[in-house]
XYZ file of C-alpha atoms in Angstrom:
562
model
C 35.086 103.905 6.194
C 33.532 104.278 2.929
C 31.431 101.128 3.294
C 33.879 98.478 3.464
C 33.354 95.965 5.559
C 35.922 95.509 7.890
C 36.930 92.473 10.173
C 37.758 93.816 13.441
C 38.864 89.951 14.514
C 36.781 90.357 18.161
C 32.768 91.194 18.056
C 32.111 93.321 21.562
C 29.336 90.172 22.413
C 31.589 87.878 21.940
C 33.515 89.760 24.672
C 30.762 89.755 27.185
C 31.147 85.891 26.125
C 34.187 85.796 28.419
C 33.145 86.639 31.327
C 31.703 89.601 33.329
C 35.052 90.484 34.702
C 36.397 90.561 31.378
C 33.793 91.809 29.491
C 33.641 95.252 32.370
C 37.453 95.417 31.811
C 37.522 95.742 28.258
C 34.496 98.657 28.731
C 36.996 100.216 31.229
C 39.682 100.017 28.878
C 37.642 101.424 26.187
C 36.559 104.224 27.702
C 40.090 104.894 28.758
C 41.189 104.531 24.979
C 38.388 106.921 24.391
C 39.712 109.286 26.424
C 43.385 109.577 25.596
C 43.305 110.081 22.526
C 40.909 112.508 22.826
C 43.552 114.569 25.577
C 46.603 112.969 24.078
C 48.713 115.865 25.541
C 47.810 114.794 28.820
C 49.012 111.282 27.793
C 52.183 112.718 26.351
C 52.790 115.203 29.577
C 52.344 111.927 32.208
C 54.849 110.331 30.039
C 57.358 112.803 30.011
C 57.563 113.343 33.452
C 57.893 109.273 34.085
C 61.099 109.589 31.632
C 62.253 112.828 34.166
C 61.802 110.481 36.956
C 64.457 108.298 35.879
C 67.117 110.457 37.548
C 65.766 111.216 40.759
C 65.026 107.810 40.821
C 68.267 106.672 39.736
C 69.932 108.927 42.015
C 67.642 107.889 45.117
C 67.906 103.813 44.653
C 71.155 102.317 46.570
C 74.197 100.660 43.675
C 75.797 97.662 44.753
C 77.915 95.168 43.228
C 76.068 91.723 44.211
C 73.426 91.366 46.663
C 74.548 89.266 49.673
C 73.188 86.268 50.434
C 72.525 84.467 53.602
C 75.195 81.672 53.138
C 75.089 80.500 57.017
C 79.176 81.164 56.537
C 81.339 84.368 57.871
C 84.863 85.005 58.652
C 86.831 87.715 61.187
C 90.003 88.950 60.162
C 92.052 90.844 62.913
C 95.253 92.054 62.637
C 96.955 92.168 66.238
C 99.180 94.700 67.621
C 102.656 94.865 65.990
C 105.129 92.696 67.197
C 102.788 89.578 68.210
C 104.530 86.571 67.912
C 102.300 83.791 65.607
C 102.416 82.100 68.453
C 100.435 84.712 70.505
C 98.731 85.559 67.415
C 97.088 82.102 67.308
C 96.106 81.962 71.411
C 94.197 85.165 71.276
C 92.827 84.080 67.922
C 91.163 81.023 69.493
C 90.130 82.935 72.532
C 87.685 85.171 70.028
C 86.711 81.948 68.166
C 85.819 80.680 71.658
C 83.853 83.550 72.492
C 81.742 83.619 68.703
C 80.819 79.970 69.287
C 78.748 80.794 72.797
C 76.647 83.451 69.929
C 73.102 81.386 69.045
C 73.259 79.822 65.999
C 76.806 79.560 65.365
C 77.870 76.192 64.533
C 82.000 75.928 64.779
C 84.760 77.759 64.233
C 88.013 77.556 62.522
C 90.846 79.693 63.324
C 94.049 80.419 60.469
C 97.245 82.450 62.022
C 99.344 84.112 59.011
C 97.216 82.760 56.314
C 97.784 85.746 53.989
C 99.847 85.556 51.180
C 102.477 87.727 53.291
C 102.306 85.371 56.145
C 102.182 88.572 58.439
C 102.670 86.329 62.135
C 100.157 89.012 63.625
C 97.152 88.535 61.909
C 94.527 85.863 61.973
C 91.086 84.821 60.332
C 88.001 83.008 62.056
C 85.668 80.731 59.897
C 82.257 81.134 61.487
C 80.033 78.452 60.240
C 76.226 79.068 60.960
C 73.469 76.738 61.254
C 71.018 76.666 58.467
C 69.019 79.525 57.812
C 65.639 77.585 58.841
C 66.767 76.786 62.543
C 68.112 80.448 63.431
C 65.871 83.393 64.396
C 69.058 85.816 62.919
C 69.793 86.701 59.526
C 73.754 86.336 58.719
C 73.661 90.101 58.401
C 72.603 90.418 62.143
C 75.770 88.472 63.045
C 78.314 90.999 62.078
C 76.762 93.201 64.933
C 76.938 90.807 67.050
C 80.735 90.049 66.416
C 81.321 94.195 66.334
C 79.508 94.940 69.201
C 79.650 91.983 71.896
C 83.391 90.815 71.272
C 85.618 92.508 69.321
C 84.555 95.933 71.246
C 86.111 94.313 74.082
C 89.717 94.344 72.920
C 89.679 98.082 71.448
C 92.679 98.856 74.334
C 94.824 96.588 71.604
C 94.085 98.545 68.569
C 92.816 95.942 66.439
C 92.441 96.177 63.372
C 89.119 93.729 62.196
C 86.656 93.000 59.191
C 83.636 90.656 60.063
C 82.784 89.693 56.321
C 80.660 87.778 54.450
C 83.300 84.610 53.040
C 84.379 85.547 49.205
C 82.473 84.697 46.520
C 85.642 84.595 44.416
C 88.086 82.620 46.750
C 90.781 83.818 49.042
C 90.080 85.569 52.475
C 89.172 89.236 53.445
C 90.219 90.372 49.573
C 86.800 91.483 48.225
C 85.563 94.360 50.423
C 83.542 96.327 49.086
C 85.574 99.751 49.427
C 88.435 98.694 47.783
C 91.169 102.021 47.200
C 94.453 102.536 46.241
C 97.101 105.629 46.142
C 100.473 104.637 44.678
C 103.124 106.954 44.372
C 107.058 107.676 45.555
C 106.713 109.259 48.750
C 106.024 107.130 51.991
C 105.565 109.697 53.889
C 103.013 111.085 52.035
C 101.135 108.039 51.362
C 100.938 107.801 54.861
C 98.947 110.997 55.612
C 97.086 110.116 52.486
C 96.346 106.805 54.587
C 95.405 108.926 57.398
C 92.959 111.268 56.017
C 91.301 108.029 53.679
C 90.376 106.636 57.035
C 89.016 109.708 58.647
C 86.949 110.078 55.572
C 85.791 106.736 55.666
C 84.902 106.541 59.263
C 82.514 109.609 58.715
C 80.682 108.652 56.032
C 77.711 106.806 57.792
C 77.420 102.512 56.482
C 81.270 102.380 56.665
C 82.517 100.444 59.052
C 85.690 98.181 59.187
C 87.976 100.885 57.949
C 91.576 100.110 57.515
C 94.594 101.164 55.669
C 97.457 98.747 54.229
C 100.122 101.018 55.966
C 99.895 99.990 59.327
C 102.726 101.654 61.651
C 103.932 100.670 64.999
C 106.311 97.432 63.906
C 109.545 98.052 65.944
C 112.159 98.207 63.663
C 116.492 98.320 64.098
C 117.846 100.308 61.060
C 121.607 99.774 59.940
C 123.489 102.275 58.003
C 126.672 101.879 56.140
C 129.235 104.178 57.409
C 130.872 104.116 54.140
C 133.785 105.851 55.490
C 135.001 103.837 57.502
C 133.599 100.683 55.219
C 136.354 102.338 52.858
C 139.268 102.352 55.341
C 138.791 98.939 57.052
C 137.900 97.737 52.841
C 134.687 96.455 53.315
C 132.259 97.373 50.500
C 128.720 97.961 51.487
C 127.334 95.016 49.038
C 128.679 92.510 51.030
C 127.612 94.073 54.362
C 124.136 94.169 52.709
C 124.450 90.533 51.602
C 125.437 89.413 54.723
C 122.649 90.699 56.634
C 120.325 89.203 54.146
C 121.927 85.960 54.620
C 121.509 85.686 57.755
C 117.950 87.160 58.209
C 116.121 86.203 55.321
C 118.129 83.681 54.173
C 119.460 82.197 50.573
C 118.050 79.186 49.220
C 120.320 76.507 47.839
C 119.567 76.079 44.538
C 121.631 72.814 43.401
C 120.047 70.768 46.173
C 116.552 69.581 47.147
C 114.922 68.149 50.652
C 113.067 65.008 49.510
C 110.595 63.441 51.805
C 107.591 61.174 51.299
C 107.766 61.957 47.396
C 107.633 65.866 48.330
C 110.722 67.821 47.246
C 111.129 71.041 49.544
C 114.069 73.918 48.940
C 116.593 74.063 51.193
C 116.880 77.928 52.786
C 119.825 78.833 55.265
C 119.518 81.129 57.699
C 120.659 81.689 61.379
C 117.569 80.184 63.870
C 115.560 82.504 65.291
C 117.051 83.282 68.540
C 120.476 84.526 66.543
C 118.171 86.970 64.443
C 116.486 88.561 66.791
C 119.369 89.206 68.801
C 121.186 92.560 68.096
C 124.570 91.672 69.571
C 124.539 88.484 67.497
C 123.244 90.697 64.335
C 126.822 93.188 65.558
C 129.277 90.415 65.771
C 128.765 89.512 62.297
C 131.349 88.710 60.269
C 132.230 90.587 56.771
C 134.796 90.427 54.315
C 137.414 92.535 54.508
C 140.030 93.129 51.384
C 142.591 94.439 53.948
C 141.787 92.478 56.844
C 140.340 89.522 55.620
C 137.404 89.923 58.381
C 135.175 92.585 60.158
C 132.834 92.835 62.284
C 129.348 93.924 61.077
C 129.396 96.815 64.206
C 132.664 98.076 62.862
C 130.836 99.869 59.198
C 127.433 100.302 60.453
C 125.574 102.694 62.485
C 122.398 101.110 64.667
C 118.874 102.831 65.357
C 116.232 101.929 67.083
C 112.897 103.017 65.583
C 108.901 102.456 64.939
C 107.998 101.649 60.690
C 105.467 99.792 58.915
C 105.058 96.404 59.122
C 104.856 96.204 55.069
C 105.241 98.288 51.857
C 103.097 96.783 49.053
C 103.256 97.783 45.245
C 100.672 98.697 42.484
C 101.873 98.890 39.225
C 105.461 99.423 40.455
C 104.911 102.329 42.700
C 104.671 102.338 46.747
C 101.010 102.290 47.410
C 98.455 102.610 50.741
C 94.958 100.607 50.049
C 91.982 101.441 51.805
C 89.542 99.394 52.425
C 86.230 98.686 54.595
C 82.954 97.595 54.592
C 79.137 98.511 54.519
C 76.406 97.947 56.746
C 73.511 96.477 55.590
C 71.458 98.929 53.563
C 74.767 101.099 52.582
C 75.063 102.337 48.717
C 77.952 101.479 47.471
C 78.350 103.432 44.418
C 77.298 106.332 47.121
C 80.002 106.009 49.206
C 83.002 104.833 46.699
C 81.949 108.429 45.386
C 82.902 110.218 48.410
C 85.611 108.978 48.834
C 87.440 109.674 45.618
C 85.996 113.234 45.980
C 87.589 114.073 49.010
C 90.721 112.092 48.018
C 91.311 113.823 44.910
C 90.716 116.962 47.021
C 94.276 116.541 48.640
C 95.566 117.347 45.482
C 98.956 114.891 46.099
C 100.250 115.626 42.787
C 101.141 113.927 39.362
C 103.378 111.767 40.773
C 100.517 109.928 42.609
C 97.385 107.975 41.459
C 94.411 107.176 42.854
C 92.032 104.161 41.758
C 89.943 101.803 42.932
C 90.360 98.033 42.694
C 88.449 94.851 43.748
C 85.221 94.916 44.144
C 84.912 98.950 43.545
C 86.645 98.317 40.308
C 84.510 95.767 39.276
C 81.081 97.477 40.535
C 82.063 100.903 38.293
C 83.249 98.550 34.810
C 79.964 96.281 35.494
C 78.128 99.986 35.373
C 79.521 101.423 32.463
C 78.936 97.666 31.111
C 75.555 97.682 31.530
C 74.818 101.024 30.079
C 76.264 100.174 27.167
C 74.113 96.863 26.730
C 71.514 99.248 27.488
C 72.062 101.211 24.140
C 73.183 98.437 22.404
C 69.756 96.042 23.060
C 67.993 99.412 21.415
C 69.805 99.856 18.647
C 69.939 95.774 17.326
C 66.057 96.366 18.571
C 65.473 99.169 16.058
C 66.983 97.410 13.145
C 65.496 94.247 13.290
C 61.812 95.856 13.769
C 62.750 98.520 11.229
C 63.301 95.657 9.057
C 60.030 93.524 10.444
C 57.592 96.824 9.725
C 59.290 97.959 6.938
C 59.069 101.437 8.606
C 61.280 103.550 10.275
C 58.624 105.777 12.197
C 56.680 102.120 13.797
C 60.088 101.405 15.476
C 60.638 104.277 17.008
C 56.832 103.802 18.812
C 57.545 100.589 19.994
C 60.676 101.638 21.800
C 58.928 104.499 23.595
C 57.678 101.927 25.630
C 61.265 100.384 27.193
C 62.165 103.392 29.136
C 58.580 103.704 30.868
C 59.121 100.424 32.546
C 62.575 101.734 34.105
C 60.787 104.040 36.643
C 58.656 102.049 37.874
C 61.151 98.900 38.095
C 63.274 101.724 40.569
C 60.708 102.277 42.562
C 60.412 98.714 43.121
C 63.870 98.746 44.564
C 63.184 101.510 46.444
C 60.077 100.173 47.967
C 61.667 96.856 49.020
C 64.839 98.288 50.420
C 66.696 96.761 47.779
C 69.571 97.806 45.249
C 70.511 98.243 41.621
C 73.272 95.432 40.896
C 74.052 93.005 38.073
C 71.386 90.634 38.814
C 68.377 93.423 38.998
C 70.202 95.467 36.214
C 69.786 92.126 34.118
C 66.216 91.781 35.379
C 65.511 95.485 33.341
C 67.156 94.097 30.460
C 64.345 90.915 30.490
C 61.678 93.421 31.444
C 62.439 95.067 27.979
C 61.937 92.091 26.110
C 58.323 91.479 27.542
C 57.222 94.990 27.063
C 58.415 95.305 23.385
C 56.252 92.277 22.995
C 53.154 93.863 24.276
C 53.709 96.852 21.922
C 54.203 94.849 18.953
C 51.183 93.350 19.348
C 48.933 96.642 19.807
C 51.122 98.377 16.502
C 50.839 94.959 14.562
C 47.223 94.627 14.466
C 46.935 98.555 14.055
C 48.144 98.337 11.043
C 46.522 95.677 9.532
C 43.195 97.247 10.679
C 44.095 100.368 8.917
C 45.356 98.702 5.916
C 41.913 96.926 5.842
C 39.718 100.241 5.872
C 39.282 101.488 9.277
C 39.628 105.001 10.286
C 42.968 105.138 12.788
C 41.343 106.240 15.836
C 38.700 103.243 15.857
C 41.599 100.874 14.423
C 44.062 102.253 17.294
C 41.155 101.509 20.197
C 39.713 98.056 18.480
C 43.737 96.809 18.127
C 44.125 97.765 21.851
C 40.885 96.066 22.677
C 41.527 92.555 20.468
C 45.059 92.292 22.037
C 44.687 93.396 25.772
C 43.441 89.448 26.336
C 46.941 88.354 25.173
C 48.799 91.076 26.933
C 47.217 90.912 30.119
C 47.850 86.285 29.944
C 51.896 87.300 28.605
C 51.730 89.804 31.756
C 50.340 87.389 34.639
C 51.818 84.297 33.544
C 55.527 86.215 33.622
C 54.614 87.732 36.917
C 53.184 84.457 38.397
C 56.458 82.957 37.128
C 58.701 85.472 39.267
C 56.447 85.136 42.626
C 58.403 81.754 43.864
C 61.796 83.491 42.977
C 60.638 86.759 45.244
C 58.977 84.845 48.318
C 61.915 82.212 47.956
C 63.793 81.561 51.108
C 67.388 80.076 51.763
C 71.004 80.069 50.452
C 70.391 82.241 46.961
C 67.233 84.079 48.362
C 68.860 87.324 47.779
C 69.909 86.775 43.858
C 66.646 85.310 43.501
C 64.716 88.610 44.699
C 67.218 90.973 43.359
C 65.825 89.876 39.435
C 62.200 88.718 40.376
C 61.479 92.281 42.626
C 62.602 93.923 39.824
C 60.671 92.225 36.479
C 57.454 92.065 39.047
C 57.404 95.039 39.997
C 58.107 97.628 36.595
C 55.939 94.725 34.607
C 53.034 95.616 37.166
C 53.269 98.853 37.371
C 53.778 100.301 34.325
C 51.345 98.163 32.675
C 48.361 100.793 32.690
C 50.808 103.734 31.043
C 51.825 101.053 28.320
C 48.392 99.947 27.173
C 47.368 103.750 27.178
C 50.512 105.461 25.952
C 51.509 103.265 23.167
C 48.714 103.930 21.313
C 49.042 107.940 21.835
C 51.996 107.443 20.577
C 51.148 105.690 17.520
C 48.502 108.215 16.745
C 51.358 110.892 16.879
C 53.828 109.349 14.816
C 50.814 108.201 12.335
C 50.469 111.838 12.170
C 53.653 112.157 11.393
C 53.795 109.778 8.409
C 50.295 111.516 7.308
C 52.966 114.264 6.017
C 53.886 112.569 3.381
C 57.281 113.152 3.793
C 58.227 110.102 6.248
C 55.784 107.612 4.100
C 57.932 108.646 1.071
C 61.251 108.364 2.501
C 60.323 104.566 3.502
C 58.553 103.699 0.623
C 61.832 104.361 -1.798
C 63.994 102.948 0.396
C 62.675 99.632 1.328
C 61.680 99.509 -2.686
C 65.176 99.475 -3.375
C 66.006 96.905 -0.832
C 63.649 94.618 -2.127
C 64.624 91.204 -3.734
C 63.339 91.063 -7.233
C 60.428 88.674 -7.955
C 59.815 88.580 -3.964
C 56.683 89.774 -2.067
C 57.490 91.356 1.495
C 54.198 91.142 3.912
C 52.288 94.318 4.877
C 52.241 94.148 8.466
C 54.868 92.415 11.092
C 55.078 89.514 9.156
C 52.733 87.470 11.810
C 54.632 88.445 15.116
C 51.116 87.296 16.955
């Protein structure tokens, strides 16, 4: 280069100085240097169709919220025919509990009767405590079978409606499914059917299992109407027939007295005692004011029918709603099958009147999606600017960058090859993968330039910068990856989380290692091409000489990011 003398910072004997391995690794990687940018469109054609891969890729790996983890816990929630008593409720609850605790490995059970926040007397949860994961042959996962299959299919004659869960991470009991969906509108009737066809939907799509709906018919019901006619002539008005009933079967709570006892104040509710409400010629004979006659009896305004409803209405947002919900089997995409669903649910076209959303855990699994896409652009753009501003380049930037979505490929096919999933822990895993591959690139672009700026022509600076900084790259590299091993063999309660980040970081910091080290600097030589315009060069020059701070000198190179 003219005759200067240039200090390439790493002699090729002092290479063979390190080691035989080494020395026939950098002569590999030299040659391979050699090569590539020699056929750089064959450089640039492999990494275009890694970037294409993305979506097949993308489309092919399963989407989860969280990975489940073995937590040697579990819980059964059955609803019971309509109509159980709580006492019933709780005798066939234990018998199941009974039944789980002959299962191997199952430590004890507890069993709840109206636990939910309705207190519904018909349904019941089971608390299945396992014994640690080191002294069973079965995963948890293997136990949900085992529930499905051995016991509850047993007691399908009932018509039970079950979940065998893993317990929630975020409190409460059987709330978190992971097909969590709602349609709210006016119309019962036709939230029923909608009801109807969300579970023959779900049932078909293959992973789904546990499939229930919120609207669960069968409760026997006795329906009063007002016969406002004759409400008129005896003066009765239809308020205080209302009020009455509600008196005596729900009951009105006193509120200018208190029960005190032990310290604990309790509200004071009156209502007739069971046997009285659930007798209908009790419920006939009573008594209602009457402006003409003082009294009535109840039988004397209203009409009685004898009928079949649901056993609750809930609310969203104001509106009458059905939810559907259900679990996955082991190995089931989420995203996948929340998809489905709301395609063939919006195909019933039901109207403007009615909406259709997810909540729960589907909620949360789309917003944490859209979430991390948008750290995703985000981490490239604050990227950009603060290298813009370390190489006082705009083109050098751009280069470095390149390099993040090469890794995402391979850290797919990763999942893929471990039967895992893309969820907030291995989505956060990418996001760390990104920082250790920027590094690597910095390195190879930093000392490019400062070989360039010393004399050398750009091929022989591009290979010798490669060459002086694969040591450090390939130490950064193993001592990450050797960091992640214990997390991915690890073993226990958090085992999954663990693997979900380490799988991930191991596996697109192995793989797309070799494309890296080869296309970043095919991609330098491009863009150096590109500067070699004139145009570019110009463009930068002016405007960092504007920016600069009078009487200041800004470094050539990265400013010593080593």
């Amino acid at each position: 280069a003219g005759g200067a003398v240039v200090d390439t910072g790493l002699a090729d004997d002092a290479t063979a100085e390190r080691g035989r391995f080494y020395a026939m690794l950098d002569r590999g990687y030299h040659r391979l240097l050699d090569w590539s940018l020699r056929r750089r469109w064959a450089v640039v054609a492999l990494t275009l169709v890694t970037l294409v891969s993305i979506g097949p890729l993308g489309a092919a790996v399963h989407k989860n919220f969280l990975p489940e983890d073995d937590q040697s816990q579990l819980e059964v929630v059955v609803r019971a025919p309509e109509g159980w008593t709580l006492e019933a409720t709780d005798r066939f609850g234990t018998q199941l509990a009974s039944e789980i605790r002959r299962l191997p490995g199952v430590d004890y059970t507890l069993v709840t009767a109206g636990d939910d926040p309705q207190q519904t007397p018909n349904r019941f949860t089971i608390f299945v405590k396992l014994v640690d994961i080191g002294k069973r042959r079965l995963p948890q996962s293997a136990y949900y079978g085992l529930i499905r299959d051995r016991i509850l299919s047993r007691y399908t004659y009932l018509g039970l409606q079950s979940q065998v869960e893993a317990t929630s991470e975020f409190g409460g009991s059987g709330g978190f499914q992971p097909v969590d969906y709602v349609v709210s509108g006016p119309d019962l009737a036709v939230l029923t059917r909608a009801g109807d066809r969300g579970l023959e939907v779900l049932r078909s799509i293959p992973g789904v299992v546990d499939a229930r709906s919120s609207l669960v018919s069968g409760a026997p019901q006795l329906g009063m109407r007002v016969d406002r006619q004759r409400a008129a002539d005896l003066g009765v008005n239809a308020v205080d027939a209302a009020n009455a009933m509600y008196m005596l079967v729900q009951g009105i709570e006193v509120k200018t007295a208190k029960y005190t006892e032990a310290g604990q104040q309790y509200k004071i509710v009156i209502r007739a005692d069971k046997l009285h409400r659930s007798n209908e010629q009790v419920l006939a004979e009573l008594p209602v004011g009457s402006s003409t006659a003082g009294l009535a009896a109840l039988e004397q305004v209203v009409a009685t029918s004898h009928g079949a409803g649901p056993s609750e209405i809930t609310h969203y947002n104001r509106k009458r709603q059905v939810e559907l919900t259900a679990n996955l089997l082991p190995g089931t995409s989420q995203a996948a099958v929340l998809q489905q669903l709301d395609r063939k649910m919006r195909a019933l076209n039901l109207g403007p009147a009615y909406d259709l959303t997810f909540t729960g855990q589907a909620l949360e699994q789309g917003r944490q999606a859209a979430a991390f896409m948008t750290s995703f652009m985000l981490s490239f753009v604050f990227m950009y600017l603060v290298l813009a501003a370390q190489f006082e380049s705009w083109i050098h930037p751009v280069t470095i960058l390149l390099s993040l979505p090469l890794t995402v490929p391979f850290a797919l096919l990763s999942i893929l090859l471990l039967n895992g999933s893309l969820n907030i822990l291995s989505q956060l895993g990418i996001l760390v993968l990104f920082g250790v591959v920027k590094k690597n690139a910095i390195l190879q672009i930093d000392r490019a330039n400062h070989l360039q700026a010393a004399g050398l022509d750009r091929n022989a600076a591009i290979i010798q910068a490669s060459r002086d900084r694969l040591r450090p790259i390939l130490m950064t590299t193993i001592a990450f990856v050797a960091g992640m091993i214990p997390l991915a063999i690890s073993r226990g309660v958090g085992a999954e989380t663990n693997r979900a980040m380490s799988s991930v970081i191991i596996g697109g910091q192995v793989l797309s290692l070799l494309l890296t080290l080869v296309a970043i600097p095919v991609i330098y030589s491009y863009f150096d091409d590109l500067q070699r315009v004139g145009v570019v060069r110009s463009i930068t020059r002016r405007f960092w000489r504007h920016r600069a701070i009078p009487g200041s000198s800004l470094p050539q190179g990265a400013g010593g990011s080593e």
